[in-house]
XYZ file of N, CA and C in Angstrom:
825
model
N 3.958 -11.058 -7.655
C 5.018 -11.526 -8.497
C 4.966 -10.802 -9.840
N 5.087 -9.500 -9.849
C 5.043 -8.756 -11.105
C 6.307 -8.986 -11.924
N 7.443 -9.149 -11.260
C 8.681 -9.486 -11.934
C 9.405 -10.494 -11.068
N 10.324 -11.207 -11.671
C 11.075 -12.145 -10.860
C 11.940 -13.056 -11.694
N 12.708 -13.860 -11.041
C 13.528 -14.844 -11.701
C 13.276 -16.177 -11.038
N 13.347 -17.206 -11.841
C 13.282 -18.537 -11.242
C 14.652 -18.852 -10.626
N 14.741 -19.987 -9.962
C 16.011 -20.306 -9.316
C 17.066 -20.676 -10.342
N 18.304 -20.414 -10.029
C 19.440 -20.908 -10.779
C 20.292 -21.687 -9.806
N 21.225 -22.527 -10.282
C 21.999 -23.351 -9.343
C 22.624 -22.528 -8.219
N 22.359 -22.960 -7.003
C 22.851 -22.366 -5.754
C 22.399 -20.947 -5.520
N 21.401 -20.473 -6.264
C 20.859 -19.134 -6.025
C 19.332 -19.206 -6.012
N 18.734 -18.381 -5.186
C 17.279 -18.362 -5.119
C 16.873 -16.898 -5.184
N 16.587 -16.424 -6.412
C 16.334 -14.998 -6.621
C 14.958 -14.813 -7.252
N 14.151 -14.013 -6.647
C 12.815 -13.738 -7.182
C 12.256 -12.540 -6.441
N 11.186 -12.010 -6.973
C 10.455 -10.960 -6.297
C 9.009 -11.429 -6.166
N 8.323 -10.987 -5.125
C 6.976 -11.459 -4.858
C 6.049 -10.275 -4.625
N 4.859 -10.334 -5.155
C 3.818 -9.354 -4.836
C 2.508 -10.092 -4.615
N 1.477 -9.399 -4.216
C 0.204 -10.059 -3.907
C -0.547 -10.507 -5.156
N -0.070 -10.172 -6.343
C -0.778 -10.506 -7.560
C -0.837 -11.999 -7.808
N 0.288 -12.675 -7.727
C 0.403 -14.111 -8.014
C 0.043 -14.448 -9.461
N -0.173 -13.430 -10.323
C -0.479 -13.657 -11.729
C 0.663 -13.105 -12.552
N 1.670 -13.875 -12.776
C 2.862 -13.364 -13.446
C 3.489 -14.455 -14.291
N 4.485 -14.054 -15.033
C 5.172 -15.030 -15.867
C 5.876 -16.086 -15.019
N 6.304 -15.717 -13.785
C 6.960 -16.700 -12.928
C 6.037 -17.845 -12.611
N 4.783 -17.553 -12.339
C 3.793 -18.604 -12.080
C 3.656 -19.501 -13.300
N 3.480 -18.909 -14.467
C 3.306 -19.700 -15.683
C 4.543 -20.544 -15.981
N 5.725 -19.969 -15.738
C 6.950 -20.712 -15.953
C 7.037 -21.919 -15.042
N 6.722 -21.699 -13.756
C 6.809 -22.788 -12.780
C 5.839 -23.921 -13.114
N 4.644 -23.562 -13.581
C 3.662 -24.599 -13.906
C 4.083 -25.404 -15.110
N 5.029 -24.902 -15.904
C 5.491 -25.685 -17.063
C 6.492 -26.755 -16.653
N 7.015 -26.695 -15.423
C 7.970 -27.699 -14.967
C 7.239 -28.943 -14.481
N 7.894 -30.111 -14.558
C 7.301 -31.321 -13.982
C 7.040 -31.158 -12.487
N 6.028 -31.851 -12.015
C 5.634 -31.740 -10.600
C 6.806 -32.025 -9.676
N 7.599 -33.069 -9.967
C 8.692 -33.435 -9.080
C 9.760 -32.355 -9.016
N 9.909 -31.599 -10.104
C 10.923 -30.541 -10.137
C 10.516 -29.356 -9.284
N 9.225 -29.015 -9.312
C 8.825 -27.788 -8.646
C 8.290 -27.980 -7.237
N 8.254 -29.223 -6.714
C 7.635 -29.462 -5.422
C 8.305 -28.631 -4.319
N 9.604 -28.794 -4.101
C 10.274 -28.064 -3.053
C 10.401 -26.578 -3.376
N 10.744 -26.184 -4.613
C 10.759 -24.736 -4.914
C 9.418 -24.068 -4.657
N 8.325 -24.754 -4.889
C 7.011 -24.154 -4.621
C 6.853 -23.871 -3.136
N 7.326 -24.763 -2.300
C 7.290 -24.506 -0.856
C 8.092 -23.275 -0.507
N 9.244 -23.126 -1.143
C 10.075 -21.952 -0.885
C 9.361 -20.676 -1.289
N 8.717 -20.687 -2.447
C 7.987 -19.514 -2.898
C 6.836 -19.170 -1.972
N 6.118 -20.192 -1.502
C 5.019 -19.953 -0.577
C 5.533 -19.380 0.739
N 6.629 -19.933 1.236
C 7.223 -19.447 2.497
C 7.612 -17.988 2.367
N 8.288 -17.668 1.276
C 8.756 -16.291 1.098
C 7.589 -15.324 0.847
N 6.589 -15.796 0.163
C 5.408 -14.951 -0.058
C 4.751 -14.586 1.271
N 4.600 -15.566 2.141
C 3.999 -15.308 3.455
C 4.887 -14.376 4.270
N 6.185 -14.571 4.208
C 7.094 -13.720 4.954
C 6.990 -12.258 4.518
N 6.792 -12.039 3.214
C 6.787 -10.684 2.702
C 5.428 -9.987 2.868
N 4.349 -10.754 3.009
C 3.035 -10.133 2.967
C 2.216 -10.332 4.247
N 2.848 -10.882 5.279
C 2.196 -10.971 6.576
C 3.265 -10.743 7.645
N 2.830 -10.682 8.872
C 3.795 -10.626 9.988
C 3.996 -11.991 10.632
N 3.515 -13.036 9.982
C 3.722 -14.399 10.491
C 5.220 -14.706 10.446
N 5.841 -15.097 11.538
C 7.261 -15.410 11.527
C 7.533 -16.737 10.837
N 8.102 -16.667 9.668
C 8.477 -17.866 8.899
C 9.960 -17.761 8.552
N 10.605 -18.881 8.224
C 12.020 -18.805 7.898
C 12.266 -18.013 6.618
N 13.331 -17.269 6.566
C 13.757 -16.593 5.328
C 14.460 -17.617 4.454
N 14.004 -17.753 3.238
C 14.586 -18.733 2.312
C 15.880 -18.148 1.725
N 16.963 -18.904 1.824
C 18.245 -18.487 1.287
C 18.548 -19.140 -0.052
N 18.095 -20.363 -0.226
C 18.469 -21.090 -1.435
C 17.614 -22.342 -1.570
N 17.456 -22.797 -2.782
C 16.868 -24.094 -3.061
C 17.793 -24.781 -4.045
N 18.363 -25.903 -3.646
C 19.339 -26.573 -4.485
C 18.954 -28.035 -4.687
N 19.321 -28.539 -5.845
C 19.096 -29.956 -6.126
C 20.240 -30.741 -5.502
N 19.899 -31.772 -4.756
C 20.895 -32.596 -4.075
C 21.062 -33.899 -4.864
N 22.197 -34.070 -5.503
C 22.391 -35.250 -6.352
C 22.506 -36.519 -5.538
N 23.082 -36.464 -4.350
C 23.261 -37.683 -3.564
C 21.910 -38.215 -3.118
N 21.107 -37.342 -2.492
C 19.781 -37.792 -2.052
C 18.896 -38.025 -3.247
N 19.073 -37.208 -4.295
C 18.263 -37.384 -5.495
C 18.411 -38.736 -6.135
N 19.642 -39.274 -6.162
C 19.834 -40.606 -6.725
C 19.132 -41.658 -5.886
N 19.136 -41.478 -4.569
C 18.490 -42.455 -3.682
C 16.978 -42.417 -3.821
N 16.449 -41.237 -4.189
C 14.989 -41.107 -4.304
C 14.587 -40.767 -5.744
N 15.229 -41.416 -6.688
C 14.846 -41.334 -8.091
C 14.926 -39.898 -8.615
N 15.915 -39.156 -8.171
C 16.154 -37.842 -8.724
C 15.126 -36.782 -8.395
N 14.434 -36.891 -7.285
C 13.356 -35.970 -6.974
C 13.618 -35.132 -5.716
N 14.879 -34.993 -5.336
C 15.135 -34.356 -4.064
C 15.743 -32.971 -4.210
N 15.144 -31.995 -3.539
C 15.688 -30.665 -3.405
C 15.878 -30.368 -1.927
N 16.803 -29.508 -1.646
C 17.027 -29.045 -0.280
C 16.738 -27.566 -0.217
N 15.878 -27.166 0.708
C 15.599 -25.758 0.924
C 16.427 -25.272 2.099
N 17.221 -24.255 1.876
C 18.090 -23.705 2.912
C 17.475 -22.404 3.416
N 17.285 -22.319 4.730
C 16.648 -21.142 5.315
C 17.455 -20.648 6.503
N 17.160 -19.433 6.900
C 17.671 -18.947 8.171
C 16.924 -19.597 9.307
N 17.606 -19.802 10.400
C 16.968 -20.375 11.580
C 16.098 -19.329 12.246
N 14.937 -19.752 12.767
C 14.129 -18.844 13.546
C 14.014 -19.408 14.950
N 13.857 -18.559 15.949
C 13.818 -19.040 17.344
C 12.582 -19.846 17.633
N 12.661 -20.619 18.711
C 11.527 -21.428 19.149
C 11.771 -22.903 18.953
N 10.859 -23.687 19.509
C 10.912 -25.143 19.372
C 9.508 -25.640 19.048
N 9.408 -26.795 18.389
C 8.055 -27.327 18.070
C 7.201 -27.441 19.314
N 5.949 -27.122 19.164
C 5.013 -27.132 20.293
C 5.079 -28.445 21.069
N 5.093 -29.569 20.358
C 5.185 -30.854 21.012
C 6.494 -31.550 20.624
N 7.589 -30.794 20.698
C 8.876 -31.338 20.312
C 9.523 -32.103 21.440
N 10.815 -32.356 21.294
C 11.567 -33.096 22.305
C 11.761 -32.239 23.530
N 11.428 -32.784 24.692
C 11.574 -32.097 25.975
C 10.996 -30.686 25.966
N 9.731 -30.536 25.571
C 9.137 -29.217 25.531
C 8.950 -28.640 26.941
N 9.052 -27.340 27.054
C 8.808 -26.677 28.330
C 7.380 -26.165 28.450
N 6.589 -26.378 27.407
C 5.227 -25.863 27.422
C 4.289 -26.903 26.835
N 3.193 -27.142 27.521
C 2.128 -27.993 27.029
C 0.792 -27.277 27.195
N -0.076 -27.400 26.224
C -1.343 -26.668 26.290
C -2.155 -27.116 27.505
N -2.158 -28.412 27.786
C -3.030 -28.913 28.865
C -2.562 -28.468 30.248
N -1.311 -28.022 30.375
C -0.833 -27.522 31.668
C -0.719 -25.996 31.684
N -1.105 -25.358 30.620
C -0.984 -23.898 30.513
C -2.029 -23.208 31.383
N -1.699 -22.013 31.793
C -2.649 -21.188 32.541
C -3.696 -20.635 31.573
N -4.837 -20.172 32.072
C -5.812 -19.546 31.168
C -5.226 -18.375 30.386
N -4.353 -17.600 31.022
C -3.731 -16.469 30.346
C -2.817 -16.942 29.225
N -2.052 -18.007 29.444
C -1.180 -18.555 28.411
C -2.000 -19.089 27.235
N -3.080 -19.772 27.544
C -3.934 -20.318 26.478
C -4.540 -19.184 25.648
N -4.946 -18.107 26.310
C -5.543 -16.984 25.596
C -4.514 -16.325 24.682
N -3.307 -16.143 25.183
C -2.247 -15.561 24.360
C -1.922 -16.455 23.175
N -1.843 -17.744 23.444
C -1.585 -18.711 22.373
C -2.657 -18.611 21.291
N -3.907 -18.651 21.693
C -5.019 -18.617 20.734
C -5.055 -17.300 19.975
N -4.888 -16.187 20.673
C -4.974 -14.890 20.017
C -3.849 -14.701 19.004
N -2.661 -15.160 19.324
C -1.551 -15.048 18.380
C -1.813 -15.886 17.146
N -2.226 -17.128 17.354
C -2.480 -18.024 16.230
C -3.626 -17.480 15.366
N -4.653 -16.963 16.014
C -5.784 -16.432 15.259
C -5.390 -15.210 14.429
N -4.530 -14.381 14.980
C -4.037 -13.217 14.218
C -3.280 -13.672 12.982
N -2.414 -14.665 13.123
C -1.670 -15.185 11.962
C -2.628 -15.693 10.897
N -3.603 -16.491 11.313
C -4.521 -17.096 10.358
C -5.422 -16.035 9.701
N -5.782 -15.016 10.450
C -6.580 -13.929 9.876
C -5.817 -13.229 8.769
N -4.527 -12.990 8.998
C -3.707 -12.388 7.947
C -3.624 -13.277 6.716
N -3.384 -14.531 6.952
C -3.251 -15.482 5.835
C -4.539 -15.553 5.035
N -5.651 -15.613 5.728
C -6.945 -15.778 5.085
C -7.444 -14.482 4.451
N -6.788 -13.352 4.755
C -7.181 -12.073 4.155
C -6.519 -11.830 2.803
N -5.567 -12.654 2.422
C -4.897 -12.490 1.123
C -5.850 -12.919 0.011
N -6.128 -12.066 -0.950
C -7.076 -12.416 -2.009
C -6.554 -13.591 -2.843
N -7.404 -14.542 -3.161
C -6.961 -15.677 -4.002
C -6.772 -15.215 -5.441
N -5.909 -15.863 -6.196
C -5.724 -15.494 -7.606
C -6.946 -15.781 -8.446
N -7.806 -16.699 -7.991
C -9.058 -16.975 -8.651
C -10.108 -17.173 -7.553
N -11.290 -16.591 -7.713
C -12.257 -16.605 -6.610
C -12.825 -17.973 -6.269
N -12.693 -18.954 -7.164
C -13.316 -20.260 -6.911
C -12.341 -21.440 -6.986
N -11.231 -21.279 -7.633
C -10.334 -22.406 -7.946
C -9.663 -22.958 -6.695
N -9.641 -24.284 -6.584
C -8.931 -25.005 -5.531
C -7.626 -25.511 -6.120
N -6.498 -25.118 -5.536
C -5.210 -25.475 -6.154
C -4.091 -25.379 -5.150
N -2.902 -25.820 -5.590
C -1.702 -25.562 -4.848
C -1.366 -24.076 -4.887
N -0.305 -23.686 -4.195
C 0.029 -22.256 -4.086
C 0.213 -21.591 -5.431
N 0.819 -22.289 -6.390
C 1.083 -21.689 -7.698
C 0.028 -22.020 -8.727
N -1.080 -22.596 -8.305
C -2.182 -22.812 -9.246
C -2.278 -24.218 -9.824
N -1.284 -25.060 -9.532
C -1.319 -26.435 -10.026
C -1.938 -27.367 -8.994
N -1.518 -28.651 -9.034
C -2.019 -29.599 -8.082
C -1.647 -29.258 -6.662
N -2.420 -29.772 -5.717
C -2.180 -29.493 -4.299
C -1.760 -30.755 -3.571
N -1.003 -30.536 -2.500
C -0.540 -31.632 -1.664
C -1.227 -31.533 -0.310
N -1.782 -32.664 0.163
C -2.469 -32.657 1.465
C -2.351 -34.013 2.095
N -1.885 -34.035 3.351
C -1.836 -35.291 4.088
C -3.219 -35.764 4.481
N -4.195 -34.890 4.448
C -5.588 -35.281 4.660
C -6.065 -36.202 3.524
N -5.513 -36.027 2.334
C -5.934 -36.801 1.175
C -5.012 -38.000 0.991
N -3.733 -37.747 0.742
C -2.772 -38.838 0.619
C -1.378 -38.259 0.617
N -0.466 -38.900 1.295
C 0.902 -38.425 1.376
C 1.637 -38.663 0.073
N 2.467 -37.683 -0.303
C 3.396 -37.890 -1.396
C 2.862 -37.677 -2.788
N 1.587 -37.371 -2.961
C 1.043 -37.135 -4.297
C 0.320 -35.808 -4.342
N 0.113 -35.300 -5.542
C -0.663 -34.087 -5.722
C -1.966 -34.449 -6.410
N -2.994 -33.716 -6.094
C -4.303 -33.899 -6.723
C -4.771 -32.545 -7.232
N -5.723 -32.562 -8.152
C -6.243 -31.341 -8.698
C -5.320 -30.712 -9.714
N -5.545 -29.415 -10.017
C -6.453 -28.493 -9.342
C -7.926 -28.751 -9.713
N -8.815 -28.064 -8.993
C -10.253 -28.187 -9.201
C -10.837 -26.810 -9.450
N -11.803 -26.742 -10.325
C -12.334 -25.454 -10.755
C -13.128 -24.744 -9.659
N -13.638 -25.508 -8.691
C -14.408 -24.909 -7.602
C -14.543 -25.912 -6.457
N -15.043 -25.489 -5.288
C -15.228 -26.427 -4.178
C -16.128 -27.602 -4.500
N -17.142 -27.370 -5.337
C -18.041 -28.476 -5.666
C -17.303 -29.616 -6.369
N -16.363 -29.253 -7.245
C -15.571 -30.300 -7.913
C -14.681 -31.014 -6.923
N -14.069 -30.287 -6.003
C -13.265 -30.916 -4.950
C -14.113 -31.880 -4.138
N -15.281 -31.434 -3.708
C -16.132 -32.249 -2.855
C -16.743 -33.435 -3.597
N -16.666 -33.418 -4.919
C -17.153 -34.547 -5.695
C -16.132 -35.663 -5.843
N -14.918 -35.455 -5.343
C -13.880 -36.464 -5.450
C -14.103 -37.591 -4.439
N -13.552 -38.746 -4.753
C -13.722 -39.925 -3.908
C -13.273 -39.667 -2.465
N -12.187 -38.890 -2.310
C -11.646 -38.657 -0.960
C -12.489 -37.679 -0.146
N -13.541 -37.135 -0.731
C -14.473 -36.272 0.015
C -15.812 -36.938 0.223
N -15.931 -38.211 -0.089
C -17.179 -38.931 0.157
C -17.419 -39.113 1.644
N -18.677 -39.257 2.034
C -19.014 -39.434 3.442
C -20.301 -40.221 3.577
N -20.437 -40.898 4.714
C -21.670 -41.613 5.048
C -22.248 -41.036 6.337
N -23.560 -40.967 6.382
C -24.225 -40.441 7.583
C -24.322 -41.508 8.679
N -24.439 -42.767 8.288
C -24.693 -43.831 9.257
C -23.395 -44.572 9.616
N -22.488 -43.850 10.272
C -21.231 -44.456 10.693
C -21.455 -45.198 11.997
N -21.135 -46.490 12.056
C -21.329 -47.263 13.293
C -20.557 -46.641 14.461
N -21.221 -46.548 15.586
C -20.567 -46.025 16.786
C -20.635 -44.522 16.945
N -21.148 -43.821 15.930
C -21.266 -42.365 16.017
C -22.638 -42.018 16.548
N -22.662 -41.138 17.552
C -23.914 -40.806 18.222
C -24.720 -39.719 17.538
N -24.142 -39.074 16.543
C -24.820 -37.975 15.879
C -26.091 -38.436 15.164
N -27.048 -37.531 15.055
C -28.293 -37.800 14.360
C -28.013 -38.057 12.881
N -28.280 -39.250 12.371
C -27.976 -39.550 10.964
C -28.798 -38.709 9.996
N -29.977 -38.280 10.381
C -30.794 -37.449 9.489
C -30.143 -36.087 9.306
N -29.661 -35.497 10.423
C -28.937 -34.227 10.309
C -27.680 -34.391 9.470
N -26.951 -35.462 9.713
C -25.699 -35.663 8.987
C -25.958 -35.849 7.490
N -26.982 -36.569 7.141
C -27.290 -36.759 5.733
C -27.655 -35.437 5.073
N -28.345 -34.576 5.811
C -28.678 -33.248 5.295
C -27.399 -32.449 5.020
N -26.466 -32.462 5.968
C -25.214 -31.719 5.800
C -24.409 -32.273 4.633
N -24.367 -33.577 4.486
C -23.650 -34.209 3.370
C -24.270 -33.824 2.051
N -25.590 -33.828 1.991
C -26.298 -33.485 0.747
C -26.137 -32.020 0.387
N -26.028 -31.158 1.391
C -25.910 -29.727 1.131
C -24.506 -29.309 0.697
N -23.520 -30.115 1.024
C -22.135 -29.706 0.815
C -21.791 -29.350 -0.642
N -22.203 -30.133 -1.639
C -21.808 -29.812 -3.033
C -22.267 -28.444 -3.486
N -23.361 -27.934 -2.970
C -23.901 -26.639 -3.414
C -23.598 -25.501 -2.437
N -22.859 -25.790 -1.393
C -22.556 -24.773 -0.409
C -21.478 -23.823 -0.918
N -21.626 -22.548 -0.647
C -20.662 -21.552 -1.105
C -19.557 -21.412 -0.066
N -18.312 -21.468 -0.535
C -17.164 -21.330 0.344
C -16.235 -20.233 -0.160
N -15.694 -19.497 0.770
C -14.634 -18.568 0.440
C -13.342 -19.343 0.262
N -12.519 -18.954 -0.709
C -11.245 -19.634 -0.955
C -10.152 -18.858 -0.198
N -9.383 -19.579 0.614
C -8.385 -18.955 1.490
C -7.018 -19.601 1.294
N -5.992 -18.771 1.412
C -4.638 -19.318 1.459
C -4.497 -20.081 2.764
N -4.079 -21.342 2.650
C -4.126 -22.286 3.774
C -2.757 -22.918 3.944
N -2.257 -22.972 5.184
C -1.012 -23.676 5.445
C -1.168 -25.151 5.121
N -2.256 -25.758 5.556
C -2.600 -27.119 5.167
C -2.020 -28.224 6.027
N -1.039 -27.910 6.866
C -0.473 -28.917 7.759
C -0.081 -28.254 9.070
N -0.995 -27.481 9.610
C -0.692 -26.731 10.826
C -0.869 -27.629 12.037
N 0.083 -28.527 12.172
C 0.140 -29.488 13.261
C 1.105 -28.954 14.330
N 1.045 -29.477 15.556
C 1.944 -28.969 16.609
C 3.419 -29.013 16.249
N 3.846 -29.996 15.451
C 5.282 -30.082 15.132
C 5.724 -28.998 14.157
N 4.797 -28.309 13.510
C 5.141 -27.205 12.601
C 4.937 -25.827 13.232
N 4.497 -25.808 14.471
C 4.238 -24.546 15.173
C 5.316 -24.377 16.254
N 6.129 -23.348 16.146
C 7.193 -23.100 17.108
C 6.699 -22.174 18.203
N 7.103 -22.472 19.431
C 6.744 -21.639 20.573
C 7.987 -21.316 21.399
N 7.912 -20.242 22.184
C 8.999 -19.952 23.111
C 8.735 -20.667 24.433
N 9.594 -20.432 25.419
C 9.467 -21.158 26.689
C 8.190 -20.815 27.440
N 7.608 -19.660 27.144
C 6.361 -19.260 27.814
C 5.128 -19.752 27.044
N 5.348 -20.443 25.931
C 4.224 -20.975 25.172
C 3.668 -20.035 24.134
N 4.352 -18.918 23.891
C 3.868 -17.972 22.874
C 4.306 -18.440 21.496
N 3.396 -18.567 20.530
C 3.796 -18.952 19.183
C 4.809 -17.938 18.617
N 5.886 -18.454 18.052
C 6.944 -17.567 17.535
C 7.443 -17.994 16.167
N 6.822 -18.986 15.542
C 7.239 -19.367 14.194
C 6.316 -20.421 13.621
N 6.175 -20.391 12.288
C 5.374 -21.371 11.579
C 6.173 -21.876 10.399
N 6.424 -23.179 10.345
C 7.322 -23.755 9.346
C 6.592 -24.804 8.504
N 7.311 -25.310 7.489
C 6.848 -26.413 6.656
C 5.600 -26.045 5.861
N 5.815 -25.296 4.766
C 4.736 -24.779 3.941
C 4.534 -25.612 2.675
N 4.933 -26.886 2.668
C 4.809 -27.675 1.465
C 3.377 -27.947 1.057
N 2.443 -27.852 2.005
C 1.013 -28.074 1.700
C 0.258 -26.763 1.492
N 0.969 -25.661 1.396
C 0.285 -24.378 1.204
C -0.549 -24.426 -0.077
N -1.795 -23.997 0.023
C -2.701 -24.145 -1.101
C -3.899 -23.203 -0.915
N -4.682 -23.100 -1.979
C -5.902 -22.294 -1.959
C -7.070 -23.237 -1.770
N -7.667 -23.224 -0.581
C -8.629 -24.228 -0.176
C -9.923 -23.605 0.354
N -10.992 -24.406 0.481
C -12.203 -23.900 1.117
C -11.890 -23.403 2.534
N -12.604 -22.426 2.965
C -12.271 -21.714 4.196
C -12.208 -22.583 5.438
N -12.877 -23.729 5.461
C -12.888 -24.587 6.643
C -11.642 -25.478 6.731
N -10.865 -25.581 5.660
C -9.856 -26.616 5.520
C -8.753 -26.505 6.577
N -8.366 -25.282 6.921
C -7.288 -25.112 7.904
C -7.673 -25.718 9.241
N -8.905 -25.469 9.661
C -9.392 -26.055 10.932
C -9.392 -27.571 10.874
N -10.024 -28.135 9.864
C -10.223 -29.583 9.848
C -8.898 -30.323 9.681
N -7.976 -29.771 8.894
C -6.677 -30.443 8.742
C -5.841 -30.343 10.009
N -6.026 -29.268 10.786
C -5.248 -29.082 12.008
C -5.671 -30.031 13.120
N -6.946 -30.376 13.182
C -7.440 -31.214 14.298
C -7.587 -32.671 13.898
N -7.379 -32.986 12.629
C -7.672 -34.338 12.102
C -7.027 -35.436 12.948
N -5.762 -35.271 13.342
C -5.063 -36.324 14.044
C -5.209 -36.224 15.562
N -5.957 -35.226 16.046
C -5.927 -34.946 17.477
C -7.294 -34.948 18.157
N -8.357 -35.258 17.445
C -9.680 -35.194 18.039
C -9.815 -36.098 19.260
N -9.160 -37.246 19.237
C -9.227 -38.184 20.361
C -7.937 -38.230 21.165
N -6.960 -37.385 20.782
C -5.665 -37.417 21.433
C -5.336 -36.169 22.233
N -5.928 -35.043 21.838
C -5.544 -33.777 22.473
C -6.733 -32.825 22.483
N -7.529 -32.928 23.509
C -8.736 -32.107 23.615
C -8.412 -30.630 23.672
N -7.316 -30.271 24.332
C -6.988 -28.848 24.484
C -6.635 -28.214 23.135
N -5.810 -28.911 22.336
C -5.451 -28.425 21.005
C -6.700 -28.222 20.163
N -7.580 -29.198 20.164
C -8.783 -29.129 19.341
C -9.728 -28.042 19.817
N -9.820 -27.848 21.135
C -10.723 -26.851 21.690
C -10.279 -25.439 21.280
N -8.971 -25.214 21.247
C -8.475 -23.912 20.817
C -8.896 -23.640 19.385
N -8.730 -24.632 18.536
C -9.110 -24.472 17.123
C -10.598 -24.281 16.947
N -11.382 -25.059 17.655
C -12.831 -24.961 17.505
C -13.361 -23.642 18.068
N -12.698 -23.095 19.058
C -13.122 -21.787 19.592
C -12.755 -20.666 18.646
N -11.705 -20.863 17.833
C -11.349 -19.846 16.841
C -12.308 -19.841 15.657
N -12.829 -21.020 15.317
C -13.658 -21.136 14.112
C -14.949 -21.925 14.404
N -15.804 -21.399 15.292
C -17.020 -22.112 15.612
C -17.988 -22.216 14.448
N -17.814 -21.363 13.448
C -18.737 -21.361 12.304
C -18.567 -22.583 11.402
N -17.536 -23.397 11.652
C -17.271 -24.542 10.786
C -17.565 -25.877 11.473
N -18.389 -25.859 12.504
C -18.698 -27.116 13.203
C -19.405 -28.110 12.275
N -20.304 -27.636 11.435
C -20.991 -28.553 10.505
C -19.996 -29.160 9.530
N -19.073 -28.333 9.021
C -18.071 -28.842 8.089
C -17.163 -29.855 8.775
N -16.827 -29.609 10.049
C -15.991 -30.557 10.771
C -16.716 -31.881 10.973
N -18.013 -31.833 11.268
C -18.778 -33.059 11.424
C -18.776 -33.889 10.148
N -18.933 -33.222 9.011
C -18.898 -33.943 7.723
C -17.512 -34.494 7.470
N -16.478 -33.701 7.753
C -15.120 -34.176 7.516
C -14.784 -35.374 8.377
N -15.245 -35.416 9.593
C -14.986 -36.580 10.457
C -15.526 -37.846 9.798
N -16.711 -37.764 9.246
C -17.283 -38.935 8.571
C -16.567 -39.236 7.270
N -16.065 -38.196 6.630
C -15.283 -38.410 5.426
C -14.003 -39.172 5.754
N -13.313 -38.789 6.805
C -12.088 -39.484 7.202
C -12.374 -40.956 7.492
N -13.433 -41.222 8.236
C -13.773 -42.593 8.600
C -14.158 -43.420 7.372
N -14.842 -42.788 6.426
C -15.268 -43.499 5.219
C -14.098 -43.724 4.277
N -13.263 -42.689 4.102
C -12.192 -42.759 3.119
C -11.126 -43.776 3.507
N -10.781 -43.858 4.782
C -9.726 -44.766 5.195
C -10.164 -46.228 5.167
N -11.460 -46.479 5.052
C -11.925 -47.869 5.016
C -12.146 -48.369 3.601
N -11.895 -47.498 2.590
C -12.093 -47.939 1.217
C -11.068 -48.976 0.808
């Protein structure tokens, strides 16, 4: 974003580069959170479209909708994009399901998704340690709480020190060794993590596939943020560990190096929702 313009009514004009350190960023951060929520998603979507081969919608416009805005306290924007082919992985009347896919289809599915994520994770962060939303401010995550932003945080240790990252080793009904779990929990604050650009809500309903099950689009970038490297995996499987073994197995096979982090996150989810 070396040069650019912010949005004007019924127009969405800007330029994007890999720098992310520009006056456009500083200008956007000066706006109230409610004003920039949807435009930030548009900027993240367009940034990914320009700097990766991940198929995402082309943003045409971001406009304030007065009718919906009045109903929701003036906080509503509409993002207008070009349509991209495909249907949600687990959408209405899908022609493809992972659990009925052939080994070849599963391999193609995994390889395509892994290529997309490798590209996304290869983009240098604007700050080597900071945890933030796409433009450097607060981040949105359904793993934490719907509808609000938290942070930013100066580093992963500060993120992991928040209440929503607390965890207990002795969770009733969990068969894992509590001594091992306590060690992993204790090590987490001092563990070094790479900061990666993260979709943050890579659930089946945001992943478009063709009739053969090949991924062909990735939508809904409102949770795009700069997060610890394990976050994409754990947020993707959070709702599916007991519901969809095939979905989770694909993710875990792509990122086996984060099994310890996933174990801690599972206990975090169980602890946080019972507060």
